[in-house]
Amino acid sequence: MPIHVLFPLALRAIWLNRNCCVFYNSSPDFSVKVRNVINFSLEWTLACDRDQSHCGNQTVLVSQVPPPVGLFKLNTDGSFDANLSMGLAGGLIRDSSGNWVLGFQRKDVVASSSTACWALKDCLQLALERNLLIGILAETDSLTLVHLLNQIVLSNHELCNIISDCMVLLDQLKAEVCHVDLSSIPNYLIQIVLDDARGRTMFIHPIVYGEYPKTMQEMLGHRLPQFTNKEVKMVKGSMVFVGVYQYTAYYIQKKRSADWSTGMDDPGNVTLPKGLHDTTRKNYYKAYITQLKRAIDDGANVEGYFAWSLLDNFEWRLGYTSRFGIVYVDYKTLKHYPKMSAYWFEQLLSKNKH
């Protein structure tokens, strides 16, 4: 099995479970992950077989470029979990042969804005302690950090002290920091996500258009079963209705730099009266139904729309900790309180009775 197929898929499995391992000290069942990686790799290899597919794209193994002969390269990175208010900084130093000279990590970073800074400072400090006084090339994927290091005045910046420390170390080591896009693996992950989407559309596309999606035809070539004219007439437009279960959306893209901002989800696990002001939920419904109305105006035969859910209730994975309803339920008294989204729905329906 080609390593250039195994490697990105294995890395993806590790990436998806990184927070459980790093922040929660939880060890997933990697035997299952390994089996999945092998199965996915076999499936991908078969799909991309040159004799069977018209797809000419080649998967390229991504690796960091080693420094020139006689020099050392520092690569650093940082990650922050806002829910735990804890960050992880780390890095490694490699020689011109690509061998690791040393590496490090720290878990005591308490601010998301400083993870990349601590990673760089610790790595520079290690290089100084190892007497690597010449030939240091430092790389980071944080464009913000590079901009801060190139500023002359930082007196009012929250990271003034640690940036100043990095500047001193860079001067002592006669080193420079440059921004690099350390990995193009997200492009590969995007391809995997798209392929997963094809797996879902392979069922709905034939009953609407009478053929498999073009992407499937391109990927599988003559291995894909062909519809006869009789089958096309039988399948195309045969559905009574099509239901789309829109539960969760995942987006993936290649970031230009490390995200230093803190964030939170919108679980709705709050007390009254704040719990009634579900602006995010209301805006979601408004945006979604607006686009649904556009589809209807374009001729789509839409029979209805169901919002999940009417009342706060028991969610199969999160229990009672997240409130998805447009009506707030006091679980102690069982009293019901309409949220902002419920009033928005009321207004929408009252103005559009027909």
CSV table of C-alpha atoms in Angstrom, one decimal:
chain,number,residue,atom,x,y,z
A,1,MET,CA,0.0,0.0,0.0
A,2,PRO,CA,1.5,3.4,-1.0
A,3,ILE,CA,2.9,5.4,1.9
A,4,HIS,CA,1.7,8.6,0.3
A,5,VAL,CA,-1.8,7.4,0.8
A,6,LEU,CA,-1.4,5.9,4.3
A,7,PHE,CA,0.5,8.9,5.7
A,8,PRO,CA,-2.2,11.7,5.2
A,9,LEU,CA,-5.0,9.4,6.4
A,10,ALA,CA,-3.1,8.3,9.5
A,11,LEU,CA,-2.2,12.0,10.2
A,12,ARG,CA,-5.9,12.9,9.8
A,13,ALA,CA,-6.9,10.2,12.4
A,14,ILE,CA,-4.3,11.6,14.9
A,15,TRP,CA,-5.4,15.2,14.2
A,16,LEU,CA,-9.0,14.4,14.9
A,17,ASN,CA,-8.1,12.9,18.3
A,18,ARG,CA,-5.4,15.4,19.3
A,19,ASN,CA,-7.5,17.4,21.8
A,20,CYS,CA,-8.6,14.2,23.7
A,21,CYS,CA,-5.0,13.1,24.0
A,22,VAL,CA,-3.4,16.5,24.8
A,23,PHE,CA,-6.0,18.2,26.9
A,24,TYR,CA,-8.2,15.5,28.4
A,25,ASN,CA,-5.6,12.7,28.9
A,26,SER,CA,-7.9,10.3,27.1
A,27,SER,CA,-6.6,7.5,24.9
A,28,PRO,CA,-8.9,6.5,22.1
A,29,ASP,CA,-9.0,2.9,20.8
A,30,PHE,CA,-6.3,3.3,18.1
A,31,SER,CA,-6.7,-0.3,17.0
A,32,VAL,CA,-10.0,0.7,15.5
A,33,LYS,CA,-8.4,3.9,14.1
A,34,VAL,CA,-5.7,1.8,12.4
A,35,ARG,CA,-8.2,-0.6,10.8
A,36,ASN,CA,-10.1,2.4,9.5
A,37,VAL,CA,-7.0,4.0,8.1
A,38,ILE,CA,-6.1,0.8,6.3
A,39,ASN,CA,-9.6,0.4,4.9
A,40,PHE,CA,-9.7,4.0,3.7
A,41,SER,CA,-6.3,3.6,2.2
A,42,LEU,CA,-7.3,0.5,0.3
A,43,GLU,CA,-10.4,2.2,-0.9
A,44,TRP,CA,-8.6,5.3,-2.0
A,45,THR,CA,-5.9,3.3,-3.8
A,46,LEU,CA,-8.5,1.3,-5.7
A,47,ALA,CA,-10.4,4.4,-6.7
A,48,CYS,CA,-7.3,6.1,-8.0
A,49,ASP,CA,-5.9,3.1,-9.9
A,50,ARG,CA,-4.6,4.4,-13.2
A,51,ASP,CA,-6.1,1.6,-15.1
A,52,GLN,CA,-9.5,2.1,-13.6
A,53,SER,CA,-9.9,5.8,-13.2
A,54,HIS,CA,-9.6,8.9,-15.4
A,55,CYS,CA,-8.4,10.9,-12.5
A,56,GLY,CA,-4.9,12.0,-13.0
A,57,ASN,CA,-4.2,13.8,-9.7
A,58,GLN,CA,-1.3,12.5,-7.6
A,59,THR,CA,-1.2,12.6,-3.8
A,60,VAL,CA,2.0,14.2,-2.7
A,61,LEU,CA,3.7,13.4,0.6
A,62,VAL,CA,4.1,16.6,2.5
A,63,SER,CA,7.2,17.2,4.5
A,64,GLN,CA,9.1,20.1,6.0
A,65,VAL,CA,12.1,21.2,3.9
A,66,PRO,CA,15.4,20.7,5.8
A,67,PRO,CA,17.8,23.6,6.2
A,68,PRO,CA,20.9,24.1,4.0
A,69,VAL,CA,24.1,22.3,4.9
A,70,GLY,CA,25.6,23.5,8.2
A,71,LEU,CA,22.5,25.3,9.4
A,72,PHE,CA,19.8,24.4,11.9
A,73,LYS,CA,16.0,25.0,11.5
A,74,LEU,CA,13.5,25.7,14.3
A,75,ASN,CA,9.9,24.8,13.7
A,76,THR,CA,7.4,25.9,16.4
A,77,ASP,CA,3.6,25.8,16.9
A,78,GLY,CA,1.0,26.4,19.6
A,79,SER,CA,-2.6,25.3,20.2
A,80,PHE,CA,-5.2,26.5,22.8
A,81,ASP,CA,-8.3,25.0,24.2
A,82,ALA,CA,-10.7,27.8,25.3
A,83,ASN,CA,-12.9,25.4,27.2
A,84,LEU,CA,-10.1,24.4,29.5
A,85,SER,CA,-8.3,27.7,29.4
A,86,MET,CA,-5.1,25.8,28.7
A,87,GLY,CA,-2.6,25.9,25.8
A,88,LEU,CA,0.1,23.7,24.5
A,89,ALA,CA,3.3,25.1,22.9
A,90,GLY,CA,6.0,23.0,21.2
A,91,GLY,CA,8.7,22.8,18.6
A,92,LEU,CA,11.7,21.0,17.3
A,93,ILE,CA,15.2,21.8,16.0
A,94,ARG,CA,16.5,19.8,13.0
A,95,ASP,CA,19.9,19.7,11.3
A,96,SER,CA,20.6,19.9,7.5
A,97,SER,CA,20.0,16.1,7.2
A,98,GLY,CA,16.5,16.5,8.6
A,99,ASN,CA,17.4,14.7,11.8
A,100,TRP,CA,15.9,16.0,15.1
A,101,VAL,CA,18.4,17.7,17.3
A,102,LEU,CA,15.9,18.2,20.1
A,103,GLY,CA,12.3,18.9,20.7
A,104,PHE,CA,10.1,20.3,23.5
A,105,GLN,CA,6.6,21.0,24.7
A,106,ARG,CA,4.9,22.9,27.5
A,107,LYS,CA,1.3,22.6,28.8
A,108,ASP,CA,1.1,25.6,31.1
A,109,VAL,CA,0.3,28.3,28.6
A,110,VAL,CA,-2.8,30.1,30.0
A,111,ALA,CA,-3.6,32.6,27.2
A,112,SER,CA,-4.5,31.7,23.6
A,113,SER,CA,-2.6,34.8,22.3
A,114,SER,CA,0.7,33.6,23.7
A,115,THR,CA,1.0,30.0,22.6
A,116,ALA,CA,3.0,30.7,19.5
A,117,CYS,CA,5.2,33.2,21.4
A,118,TRP,CA,6.0,30.7,24.1
A,119,ALA,CA,6.8,28.0,21.5
A,120,LEU,CA,9.3,30.3,19.7
A,121,LYS,CA,10.9,31.6,23.0
A,122,ASP,CA,11.4,28.1,24.4
A,123,CYS,CA,12.9,26.8,21.1
A,124,LEU,CA,15.3,29.8,20.9
A,125,GLN,CA,16.3,29.3,24.5
A,126,LEU,CA,17.0,25.6,23.9
A,127,ALA,CA,19.1,26.5,20.9
A,128,LEU,CA,21.1,29.0,23.0
A,129,GLU,CA,21.6,26.5,25.8
A,130,ARG,CA,22.9,24.0,23.2
A,131,ASN,CA,25.3,26.6,21.9
A,132,LEU,CA,23.8,26.7,18.5
A,133,LEU,CA,25.0,30.3,18.0
A,134,ILE,CA,25.2,30.3,14.2
A,135,GLY,CA,23.1,29.2,11.3
A,136,ILE,CA,19.6,29.3,13.0
A,137,LEU,CA,16.5,29.5,10.7
A,138,ALA,CA,13.3,29.9,12.7
A,139,GLU,CA,9.9,29.1,11.1
A,140,THR,CA,6.4,29.6,12.4
A,141,ASP,CA,2.9,29.4,10.9
A,142,SER,CA,1.8,32.4,12.9
A,143,LEU,CA,1.8,35.4,10.6
A,144,THR,CA,0.7,37.6,13.6
A,145,LEU,CA,3.9,36.6,15.5
A,146,VAL,CA,6.1,37.5,12.6
A,147,HIS,CA,4.5,41.0,12.3
A,148,LEU,CA,4.9,41.6,16.0
A,149,LEU,CA,8.6,40.7,15.9
A,150,ASN,CA,9.1,43.2,13.1
A,151,GLN,CA,7.5,46.1,15.0
A,152,ILE,CA,9.7,48.7,16.6
A,153,VAL,CA,7.4,49.8,19.4
A,154,LEU,CA,5.4,47.3,21.4
A,155,SER,CA,5.0,49.1,24.7
A,156,ASN,CA,1.2,48.9,24.7
A,157,HIS,CA,0.8,45.4,23.4
A,158,GLU,CA,-0.3,42.6,25.8
A,159,LEU,CA,2.6,40.4,24.6
A,160,CYS,CA,5.2,43.1,24.9
A,161,ASN,CA,7.4,41.2,27.5
A,162,ILE,CA,7.5,37.8,25.7
A,163,ILE,CA,8.0,39.4,22.3
A,164,SER,CA,10.9,41.4,23.7
A,165,ASP,CA,12.4,38.2,25.1
A,166,CYS,CA,12.2,36.6,21.7
A,167,MET,CA,13.8,39.6,20.1
A,168,VAL,CA,16.8,39.4,22.5
A,169,LEU,CA,17.2,35.7,21.9
A,170,LEU,CA,17.0,36.2,18.1
A,171,ASP,CA,19.7,38.8,18.3
A,172,GLN,CA,22.0,36.6,20.5
A,173,LEU,CA,21.6,33.7,18.0
A,174,LYS,CA,21.8,36.0,15.0
A,175,ALA,CA,18.6,34.3,13.8
A,176,GLU,CA,15.6,35.4,11.9
A,177,VAL,CA,12.0,34.3,12.0
A,178,CYS,CA,9.9,33.8,8.8
A,179,HIS,CA,6.4,32.8,8.2
A,180,VAL,CA,5.8,29.5,6.3
A,181,ASP,CA,2.8,27.5,5.5
A,182,LEU,CA,4.1,24.4,7.2
A,183,SER,CA,1.6,22.0,5.8
A,184,SER,CA,-0.5,21.6,2.7
A,185,ILE,CA,-2.2,18.5,4.3
A,186,PRO,CA,-5.5,20.4,4.8
A,187,ASN,CA,-5.9,20.3,1.0
A,188,TYR,CA,-5.8,16.6,1.2
A,189,LEU,CA,-8.3,16.6,4.1
A,190,ILE,CA,-10.6,18.8,2.0
A,191,GLN,CA,-10.5,16.2,-0.7
A,192,ILE,CA,-11.5,13.5,1.8
A,193,VAL,CA,-14.4,15.6,3.0
A,194,LEU,CA,-15.5,16.1,-0.6
A,195,ASP,CA,-15.3,12.4,-1.2
A,196,ASP,CA,-17.4,11.8,1.9
A,197,ALA,CA,-20.0,14.1,0.5
A,198,ARG,CA,-20.0,12.2,-2.7
A,199,GLY,CA,-20.8,9.1,-0.7
A,200,ARG,CA,-24.1,10.7,0.4
A,201,THR,CA,-25.0,12.2,-3.0
A,202,MET,CA,-24.5,8.9,-4.8
A,203,PHE,CA,-27.9,7.9,-3.5
A,204,ILE,CA,-29.9,11.1,-4.1
A,205,HIS,CA,-28.4,12.1,-7.5
A,206,PRO,CA,-29.6,9.0,-9.5
A,207,ILE,CA,-33.2,9.4,-8.4
A,208,VAL,CA,-33.2,13.1,-9.3
A,209,TYR,CA,-31.1,13.0,-12.5
A,210,GLY,CA,-31.1,9.4,-13.6
A,211,GLU,CA,-27.3,9.0,-13.4
A,212,TYR,CA,-24.5,8.9,-10.8
A,213,PRO,CA,-22.7,12.2,-10.0
A,214,LYS,CA,-20.1,13.3,-12.5
A,215,THR,CA,-17.4,13.1,-9.8
A,216,MET,CA,-18.2,9.4,-9.2
A,217,GLN,CA,-18.1,8.7,-12.9
A,218,GLU,CA,-14.7,10.4,-13.1
A,219,MET,CA,-13.3,8.6,-10.1
A,220,LEU,CA,-14.5,5.1,-10.7
A,221,GLY,CA,-14.5,5.0,-14.5
A,222,HIS,CA,-15.9,1.9,-16.1
A,223,ARG,CA,-16.1,0.1,-12.7
A,224,LEU,CA,-19.2,2.1,-12.0
A,225,PRO,CA,-22.3,0.2,-13.0
A,226,GLN,CA,-24.1,1.8,-15.9
A,227,PHE,CA,-27.9,2.5,-16.0
A,228,THR,CA,-29.8,1.1,-18.9
A,229,ASN,CA,-32.4,3.3,-20.6
A,230,LYS,CA,-35.1,1.4,-18.9
A,231,GLU,CA,-33.5,1.8,-15.5
A,232,VAL,CA,-33.0,5.6,-16.1
A,233,LYS,CA,-36.8,5.9,-16.8
A,234,MET,CA,-37.6,3.9,-13.8
A,235,VAL,CA,-35.3,5.7,-11.4
A,236,LYS,CA,-35.3,9.3,-12.5
A,237,GLY,CA,-37.9,11.3,-10.6
A,238,SER,CA,-39.2,8.2,-8.8
A,239,MET,CA,-39.1,9.7,-5.3
A,240,VAL,CA,-42.2,10.8,-3.6
A,241,PHE,CA,-40.3,13.4,-1.6
A,242,VAL,CA,-36.7,14.0,-0.6
A,243,GLY,CA,-35.9,14.8,3.1
A,244,VAL,CA,-32.7,16.6,4.0
A,245,TYR,CA,-31.6,16.0,7.6
A,246,GLN,CA,-29.4,19.1,8.3
A,247,TYR,CA,-27.8,18.3,11.7
A,248,THR,CA,-24.2,19.4,11.7
A,249,ALA,CA,-21.9,21.1,9.2
A,250,TYR,CA,-18.1,20.8,9.2
A,251,TYR,CA,-15.9,23.3,7.3
A,252,ILE,CA,-12.2,22.8,6.6
A,253,GLN,CA,-9.7,25.1,5.1
A,254,LYS,CA,-6.0,26.0,5.2
A,255,LYS,CA,-5.3,28.7,7.7
A,256,ARG,CA,-2.9,31.5,7.0
A,257,SER,CA,-1.8,31.8,10.6
A,258,ALA,CA,-2.5,30.4,14.1
A,259,ASP,CA,-5.8,31.5,15.5
A,260,TRP,CA,-5.1,33.5,18.7
A,261,SER,CA,-8.6,34.4,19.5
A,262,THR,CA,-10.6,32.6,22.2
A,263,GLY,CA,-14.0,31.2,21.3
A,264,MET,CA,-17.0,29.2,22.5
A,265,ASP,CA,-19.8,27.1,21.1
A,266,ASP,CA,-23.5,28.0,21.7
A,267,PRO,CA,-24.8,25.2,23.9
A,268,GLY,CA,-27.6,27.3,25.4
A,269,ASN,CA,-26.9,26.0,28.9
A,270,VAL,CA,-27.7,29.2,30.6
A,271,THR,CA,-30.3,30.5,33.1
A,272,LEU,CA,-33.1,32.9,32.6
A,273,PRO,CA,-33.4,35.5,31.3
A,274,LYS,CA,-30.2,35.2,29.3
A,275,GLY,CA,-31.3,31.8,28.0
A,276,LEU,CA,-34.2,33.4,26.1
A,277,HIS,CA,-31.9,35.6,24.0
A,278,ASP,CA,-30.8,32.9,21.5
A,279,THR,CA,-29.6,35.4,18.8
A,280,THR,CA,-27.4,32.8,17.1
A,281,ARG,CA,-30.2,30.3,16.7
A,282,LYS,CA,-32.6,32.9,15.5
A,283,ASN,CA,-30.1,34.2,12.9
A,284,TYR,CA,-29.4,30.6,11.8
A,285,TYR,CA,-33.1,29.9,11.1
A,286,LYS,CA,-33.5,33.2,9.4
A,287,ALA,CA,-30.6,32.7,7.1
A,288,TYR,CA,-31.6,29.1,6.3
A,289,ILE,CA,-35.2,29.7,5.6
A,290,THR,CA,-34.3,32.8,3.5
A,291,GLN,CA,-32.3,30.5,1.2
A,292,LEU,CA,-35.0,27.9,1.3
A,293,LYS,CA,-37.5,30.6,0.1
A,294,ARG,CA,-35.1,31.4,-2.8
A,295,ALA,CA,-35.1,27.7,-3.8
A,296,ILE,CA,-38.9,27.7,-3.8
A,297,ASP,CA,-39.0,30.9,-5.9
A,298,ASP,CA,-36.7,29.1,-8.3
A,299,GLY,CA,-39.1,26.2,-8.7
A,300,ALA,CA,-38.1,23.8,-6.0
A,301,ASN,CA,-41.1,21.8,-4.7
A,302,VAL,CA,-40.6,22.2,-0.9
A,303,GLU,CA,-43.4,20.7,1.2
A,304,GLY,CA,-42.2,21.9,4.7
A,305,TYR,CA,-39.5,22.7,7.1
A,306,PHE,CA,-39.1,21.3,10.6
A,307,ALA,CA,-37.0,23.1,13.2
A,308,TRP,CA,-35.1,21.1,15.8
A,309,SER,CA,-36.5,21.4,18.3
A,310,LEU,CA,-39.7,22.9,19.7
A,311,LEU,CA,-38.7,22.3,23.3
A,312,ASP,CA,-35.5,21.9,25.2
A,313,ASN,CA,-35.2,18.2,25.7
A,314,PHE,CA,-32.9,15.2,26.1
A,315,GLU,CA,-30.2,15.0,23.4
A,316,TRP,CA,-28.8,11.5,22.7
A,317,ARG,CA,-25.1,12.5,23.2
A,318,LEU,CA,-25.2,15.6,25.4
A,319,GLY,CA,-28.2,14.8,27.6
A,320,TYR,CA,-29.8,17.9,29.2
A,321,THR,CA,-26.6,19.9,29.0
A,322,SER,CA,-27.4,21.6,25.7
A,323,ARG,CA,-30.7,23.3,24.9
A,324,PHE,CA,-31.7,23.0,21.2
A,325,GLY,CA,-35.3,24.2,21.6
A,326,ILE,CA,-36.9,27.4,20.6
A,327,VAL,CA,-38.9,27.2,23.8
A,328,TYR,CA,-36.9,27.2,27.1
A,329,VAL,CA,-37.9,24.5,29.6
A,330,ASP,CA,-37.3,24.8,33.3
A,331,TYR,CA,-36.5,21.2,34.1
A,332,LYS,CA,-37.3,21.7,37.8
A,333,THR,CA,-40.8,23.2,37.4
A,334,LEU,CA,-41.4,22.2,33.7
A,335,LYS,CA,-42.6,25.7,32.9
A,336,HIS,CA,-42.1,26.8,29.3
A,337,TYR,CA,-40.6,30.2,28.2
A,338,PRO,CA,-40.5,31.1,24.5
A,339,LYS,CA,-37.1,32.2,23.3
A,340,MET,CA,-36.3,35.0,20.9
A,341,SER,CA,-36.2,32.4,18.1
A,342,ALA,CA,-39.8,31.3,18.9
A,343,TYR,CA,-41.1,34.9,18.7
A,344,TRP,CA,-39.3,35.2,15.4
A,345,PHE,CA,-41.0,32.1,14.1
A,346,GLU,CA,-44.4,33.5,15.3
A,347,GLN,CA,-43.8,36.7,13.4
A,348,LEU,CA,-42.7,34.8,10.3
A,349,LEU,CA,-45.8,32.6,10.3
A,350,SER,CA,-48.2,35.4,11.0
A,351,LYS,CA,-46.9,37.4,8.1
A,352,ASN,CA,-46.9,34.5,5.7
A,353,LYS,CA,-50.1,32.6,6.4
A,354,HIS,CA,-50.4,31.5,2.8
